[in-house]
């Protein structure tokens, strides 16, 4: 019997608004070893809680490389803001998931650290570019 829920989940939070990031397009793909091409497995939008339930069933999870594509540019455009990153991709190894994995995303405006630009970039010093940070963690082992 297959466990309830997906072995791969996401949670996207918009820290600029303090709310879940609803309506962000997400695509899940798997790298096919035979031709080294990406095959899209699922296209979904985050729900009101910032999640995409049912991305992948346990029977669909095979050893290999998976890619989560977050369409951040469209998300920020629908919020009436300009995006610094048009998209963000996260690649995961399927054989290493070993249970359930949640990829948590925080969407936020970035001013730099301590008033300084990130990595010393003087061009971003005063810019409020929307940015994402990732926190993948295992839900079970």
PDB file of C-alpha atoms in Angstrom:
ATOM      1  CA  UNK A   1       0.000   0.000   0.000  1.00  0.00           C
ATOM      2  CA  UNK A   2       1.342   3.404  -1.012  1.00  0.00           C
ATOM      3  CA  UNK A   3       1.778   6.009   1.749  1.00  0.00           C
ATOM      4  CA  UNK A   4      -0.550   8.992   1.700  1.00  0.00           C
ATOM      5  CA  UNK A   5       0.969  12.144   0.249  1.00  0.00           C
ATOM      6  CA  UNK A   6       3.739  12.858  -2.170  1.00  0.00           C
ATOM      7  CA  UNK A   7       7.381  11.964  -1.483  1.00  0.00           C
ATOM      8  CA  UNK A   8       8.238  15.430  -2.848  1.00  0.00           C
ATOM      9  CA  UNK A   9       6.466  18.570  -1.689  1.00  0.00           C
ATOM     10  CA  UNK A  10       7.066  22.305  -1.868  1.00  0.00           C
ATOM     11  CA  UNK A  11       6.126  25.281   0.260  1.00  0.00           C
ATOM     12  CA  UNK A  12       6.610  28.795  -1.118  1.00  0.00           C
ATOM     13  CA  UNK A  13       6.368  31.771   1.219  1.00  0.00           C
ATOM     14  CA  UNK A  14       6.358  35.409   0.128  1.00  0.00           C
ATOM     15  CA  UNK A  15       8.128  37.140   2.990  1.00  0.00           C
ATOM     16  CA  UNK A  16       7.561  40.556   1.392  1.00  0.00           C
ATOM     17  CA  UNK A  17       3.818  40.192   2.029  1.00  0.00           C
ATOM     18  CA  UNK A  18       4.043  37.767   4.959  1.00  0.00           C
ATOM     19  CA  UNK A  19       1.765  35.346   3.110  1.00  0.00           C
ATOM     20  CA  UNK A  20       2.108  32.089   1.184  1.00  0.00           C
ATOM     21  CA  UNK A  21       3.008  32.664  -2.484  1.00  0.00           C
ATOM     22  CA  UNK A  22      -0.231  31.675  -4.189  1.00  0.00           C
ATOM     23  CA  UNK A  23      -0.322  31.176  -7.973  1.00  0.00           C
ATOM     24  CA  UNK A  24       3.401  30.575  -8.586  1.00  0.00           C
ATOM     25  CA  UNK A  25       3.925  28.217 -11.550  1.00  0.00           C
ATOM     26  CA  UNK A  26       5.990  25.133 -10.775  1.00  0.00           C
ATOM     27  CA  UNK A  27       7.140  22.419 -13.187  1.00  0.00           C
ATOM     28  CA  UNK A  28       8.533  19.045 -12.115  1.00  0.00           C
ATOM     29  CA  UNK A  29      10.732  17.207 -14.648  1.00  0.00           C
ATOM     30  CA  UNK A  30      12.933  14.105 -14.679  1.00  0.00           C
ATOM     31  CA  UNK A  31      16.164  13.672 -16.646  1.00  0.00           C
ATOM     32  CA  UNK A  32      15.875  10.659 -18.960  1.00  0.00           C
ATOM     33  CA  UNK A  33      19.134   8.709 -19.072  1.00  0.00           C
ATOM     34  CA  UNK A  34      18.464   7.299 -22.535  1.00  0.00           C
ATOM     35  CA  UNK A  35      18.561  10.656 -24.336  1.00  0.00           C
ATOM     36  CA  UNK A  36      19.619  13.114 -21.579  1.00  0.00           C
ATOM     37  CA  UNK A  37      16.421  15.126 -22.141  1.00  0.00           C
ATOM     38  CA  UNK A  38      14.119  16.508 -19.463  1.00  0.00           C
ATOM     39  CA  UNK A  39      10.611  15.004 -19.386  1.00  0.00           C
ATOM     40  CA  UNK A  40       7.973  17.160 -17.704  1.00  0.00           C
ATOM     41  CA  UNK A  41       6.047  15.095 -15.159  1.00  0.00           C
ATOM     42  CA  UNK A  42       3.796  17.741 -13.693  1.00  0.00           C
ATOM     43  CA  UNK A  43       2.849  21.395 -14.114  1.00  0.00           C
ATOM     44  CA  UNK A  44       1.070  23.011 -11.195  1.00  0.00           C
ATOM     45  CA  UNK A  45       0.446  26.301  -9.425  1.00  0.00           C
ATOM     46  CA  UNK A  46       0.898  26.876  -5.723  1.00  0.00           C
ATOM     47  CA  UNK A  47      -2.372  26.899  -3.806  1.00  0.00           C
ATOM     48  CA  UNK A  48      -3.591  29.405  -1.198  1.00  0.00           C
ATOM     49  CA  UNK A  49      -1.177  27.836   1.310  1.00  0.00           C
ATOM     50  CA  UNK A  50       1.785  28.187  -1.099  1.00  0.00           C
ATOM     51  CA  UNK A  51       1.949  24.418  -1.712  1.00  0.00           C
ATOM     52  CA  UNK A  52       1.681  22.084  -4.712  1.00  0.00           C
ATOM     53  CA  UNK A  53       0.178  18.884  -3.316  1.00  0.00           C
ATOM     54  CA  UNK A  54       0.513  15.601  -5.206  1.00  0.00           C
ATOM     55  CA  UNK A  55       3.559  16.473  -7.308  1.00  0.00           C
ATOM     56  CA  UNK A  56       4.809  12.895  -7.437  1.00  0.00           C
ATOM     57  CA  UNK A  57       3.514   9.545  -6.182  1.00  0.00           C
ATOM     58  CA  UNK A  58       5.799   7.027  -4.510  1.00  0.00           C
ATOM     59  CA  UNK A  59       5.384   4.714  -7.511  1.00  0.00           C
ATOM     60  CA  UNK A  60       6.498   7.517  -9.876  1.00  0.00           C
ATOM     61  CA  UNK A  61       9.660   8.183  -7.868  1.00  0.00           C
ATOM     62  CA  UNK A  62      12.510   6.417  -9.634  1.00  0.00           C
ATOM     63  CA  UNK A  63      16.261   6.747  -9.144  1.00  0.00           C
ATOM     64  CA  UNK A  64      17.461   9.690 -11.204  1.00  0.00           C
ATOM     65  CA  UNK A  65      17.696  13.451 -11.381  1.00  0.00           C
ATOM     66  CA  UNK A  66      14.627  15.641 -10.917  1.00  0.00           C
ATOM     67  CA  UNK A  67      14.200  19.356 -11.532  1.00  0.00           C
ATOM     68  CA  UNK A  68      11.790  21.779  -9.886  1.00  0.00           C
ATOM     69  CA  UNK A  69      11.294  24.921 -11.980  1.00  0.00           C
ATOM     70  CA  UNK A  70       9.782  27.937 -10.198  1.00  0.00           C
ATOM     71  CA  UNK A  71       8.514  30.678 -12.555  1.00  0.00           C
ATOM     72  CA  UNK A  72       9.452  33.571 -10.289  1.00  0.00           C
ATOM     73  CA  UNK A  73       9.335  36.194 -13.032  1.00  0.00           C
ATOM     74  CA  UNK A  74       5.648  35.642 -13.734  1.00  0.00           C
ATOM     75  CA  UNK A  75       4.867  35.511 -10.020  1.00  0.00           C
ATOM     76  CA  UNK A  76       6.478  38.888  -9.343  1.00  0.00           C
ATOM     77  CA  UNK A  77       4.901  40.371 -12.496  1.00  0.00           C
ATOM     78  CA  UNK A  78       1.428  39.394 -11.279  1.00  0.00           C
ATOM     79  CA  UNK A  79       2.291  41.146  -8.002  1.00  0.00           C
ATOM     80  CA  UNK A  80       3.139  44.292  -9.974  1.00  0.00           C
ATOM     81  CA  UNK A  81       6.862  43.997  -9.273  1.00  0.00           C
ATOM     82  CA  UNK A  82       9.990  43.491 -11.321  1.00  0.00           C
ATOM     83  CA  UNK A  83      11.853  40.230 -10.882  1.00  0.00           C
ATOM     84  CA  UNK A  84      15.622  39.997 -10.561  1.00  0.00           C
ATOM     85  CA  UNK A  85      15.440  36.254 -11.331  1.00  0.00           C
ATOM     86  CA  UNK A  86      13.121  35.176 -14.184  1.00  0.00           C
ATOM     87  CA  UNK A  87      13.088  31.611 -12.808  1.00  0.00           C
ATOM     88  CA  UNK A  88      14.741  29.393 -10.229  1.00  0.00           C
ATOM     89  CA  UNK A  89      15.582  25.710 -10.699  1.00  0.00           C
ATOM     90  CA  UNK A  90      16.356  23.159  -8.010  1.00  0.00           C
ATOM     91  CA  UNK A  91      17.774  19.770  -9.018  1.00  0.00           C
ATOM     92  CA  UNK A  92      17.408  16.713  -6.776  1.00  0.00           C
ATOM     93  CA  UNK A  93      18.638  13.141  -6.937  1.00  0.00           C
ATOM     94  CA  UNK A  94      15.658  10.746  -6.764  1.00  0.00           C
ATOM     95  CA  UNK A  95      17.572   7.860  -5.229  1.00  0.00           C
ATOM     96  CA  UNK A  96      18.738  10.090  -2.412  1.00  0.00           C
ATOM     97  CA  UNK A  97      15.294  11.261  -1.295  1.00  0.00           C
ATOM     98  CA  UNK A  98      14.934   8.325   1.110  1.00  0.00           C
ATOM     99  CA  UNK A  99      11.434   9.163   2.326  1.00  0.00           C
ATOM    100  CA  UNK A 100       9.712  12.478   1.830  1.00  0.00           C
ATOM    101  CA  UNK A 101      11.453  15.728   0.954  1.00  0.00           C
ATOM    102  CA  UNK A 102      10.008  19.225   1.152  1.00  0.00           C
ATOM    103  CA  UNK A 103      11.613  22.051  -0.830  1.00  0.00           C
ATOM    104  CA  UNK A 104      10.737  25.233   1.064  1.00  0.00           C
ATOM    105  CA  UNK A 105      11.072  28.525  -0.767  1.00  0.00           C
ATOM    106  CA  UNK A 106      11.029  32.018   0.710  1.00  0.00           C
ATOM    107  CA  UNK A 107      10.297  34.788  -1.757  1.00  0.00           C
ATOM    108  CA  UNK A 108      11.513  38.115  -0.414  1.00  0.00           C
ATOM    109  CA  UNK A 109      12.779  41.509  -1.393  1.00  0.00           C
ATOM    110  CA  UNK A 110      16.517  41.824  -0.881  1.00  0.00           C
ATOM    111  CA  UNK A 111      18.370  44.943   0.242  1.00  0.00           C
ATOM    112  CA  UNK A 112      21.662  43.273   0.984  1.00  0.00           C
ATOM    113  CA  UNK A 113      23.193  42.356   4.318  1.00  0.00           C
ATOM    114  CA  UNK A 114      23.777  45.088   6.862  1.00  0.00           C
ATOM    115  CA  UNK A 115      23.094  47.789   4.275  1.00  0.00           C
ATOM    116  CA  UNK A 116      25.709  46.358   1.910  1.00  0.00           C
ATOM    117  CA  UNK A 117      25.056  44.744  -1.425  1.00  0.00           C
ATOM    118  CA  UNK A 118      25.215  40.940  -1.587  1.00  0.00           C
ATOM    119  CA  UNK A 119      28.723  39.686  -2.414  1.00  0.00           C
ATOM    120  CA  UNK A 120      29.877  43.284  -2.714  1.00  0.00           C
ATOM    121  CA  UNK A 121      27.770  44.054  -5.792  1.00  0.00           C
ATOM    122  CA  UNK A 122      27.507  47.855  -5.828  1.00  0.00           C
ATOM    123  CA  UNK A 123      24.722  47.761  -8.457  1.00  0.00           C
ATOM    124  CA  UNK A 124      22.294  46.064  -6.063  1.00  0.00           C
ATOM    125  CA  UNK A 125      23.040  48.232  -3.036  1.00  0.00           C
ATOM    126  CA  UNK A 126      19.721  50.098  -2.949  1.00  0.00           C
ATOM    127  CA  UNK A 127      17.679  47.834  -5.194  1.00  0.00           C
ATOM    128  CA  UNK A 128      14.846  45.775  -3.736  1.00  0.00           C
ATOM    129  CA  UNK A 129      15.083  42.782  -6.054  1.00  0.00           C
ATOM    130  CA  UNK A 130      12.711  39.920  -5.232  1.00  0.00           C
ATOM    131  CA  UNK A 131      14.752  36.881  -4.314  1.00  0.00           C
ATOM    132  CA  UNK A 132      14.200  33.239  -3.350  1.00  0.00           C
ATOM    133  CA  UNK A 133      16.020  31.131  -0.805  1.00  0.00           C
ATOM    134  CA  UNK A 134      15.697  27.347  -0.588  1.00  0.00           C
ATOM    135  CA  UNK A 135      15.577  25.060   2.411  1.00  0.00           C
ATOM    136  CA  UNK A 136      15.224  21.407   1.302  1.00  0.00           C
ATOM    137  CA  UNK A 137      14.755  19.026   4.203  1.00  0.00           C
ATOM    138  CA  UNK A 138      13.688  15.437   4.728  1.00  0.00           C
ATOM    139  CA  UNK A 139      10.232  14.858   6.193  1.00  0.00           C
ATOM    140  CA  UNK A 140      10.943  11.236   7.079  1.00  0.00           C
ATOM    141  CA  UNK A 141      13.678   8.650   6.717  1.00  0.00           C
TER     142      UNK A 141
END
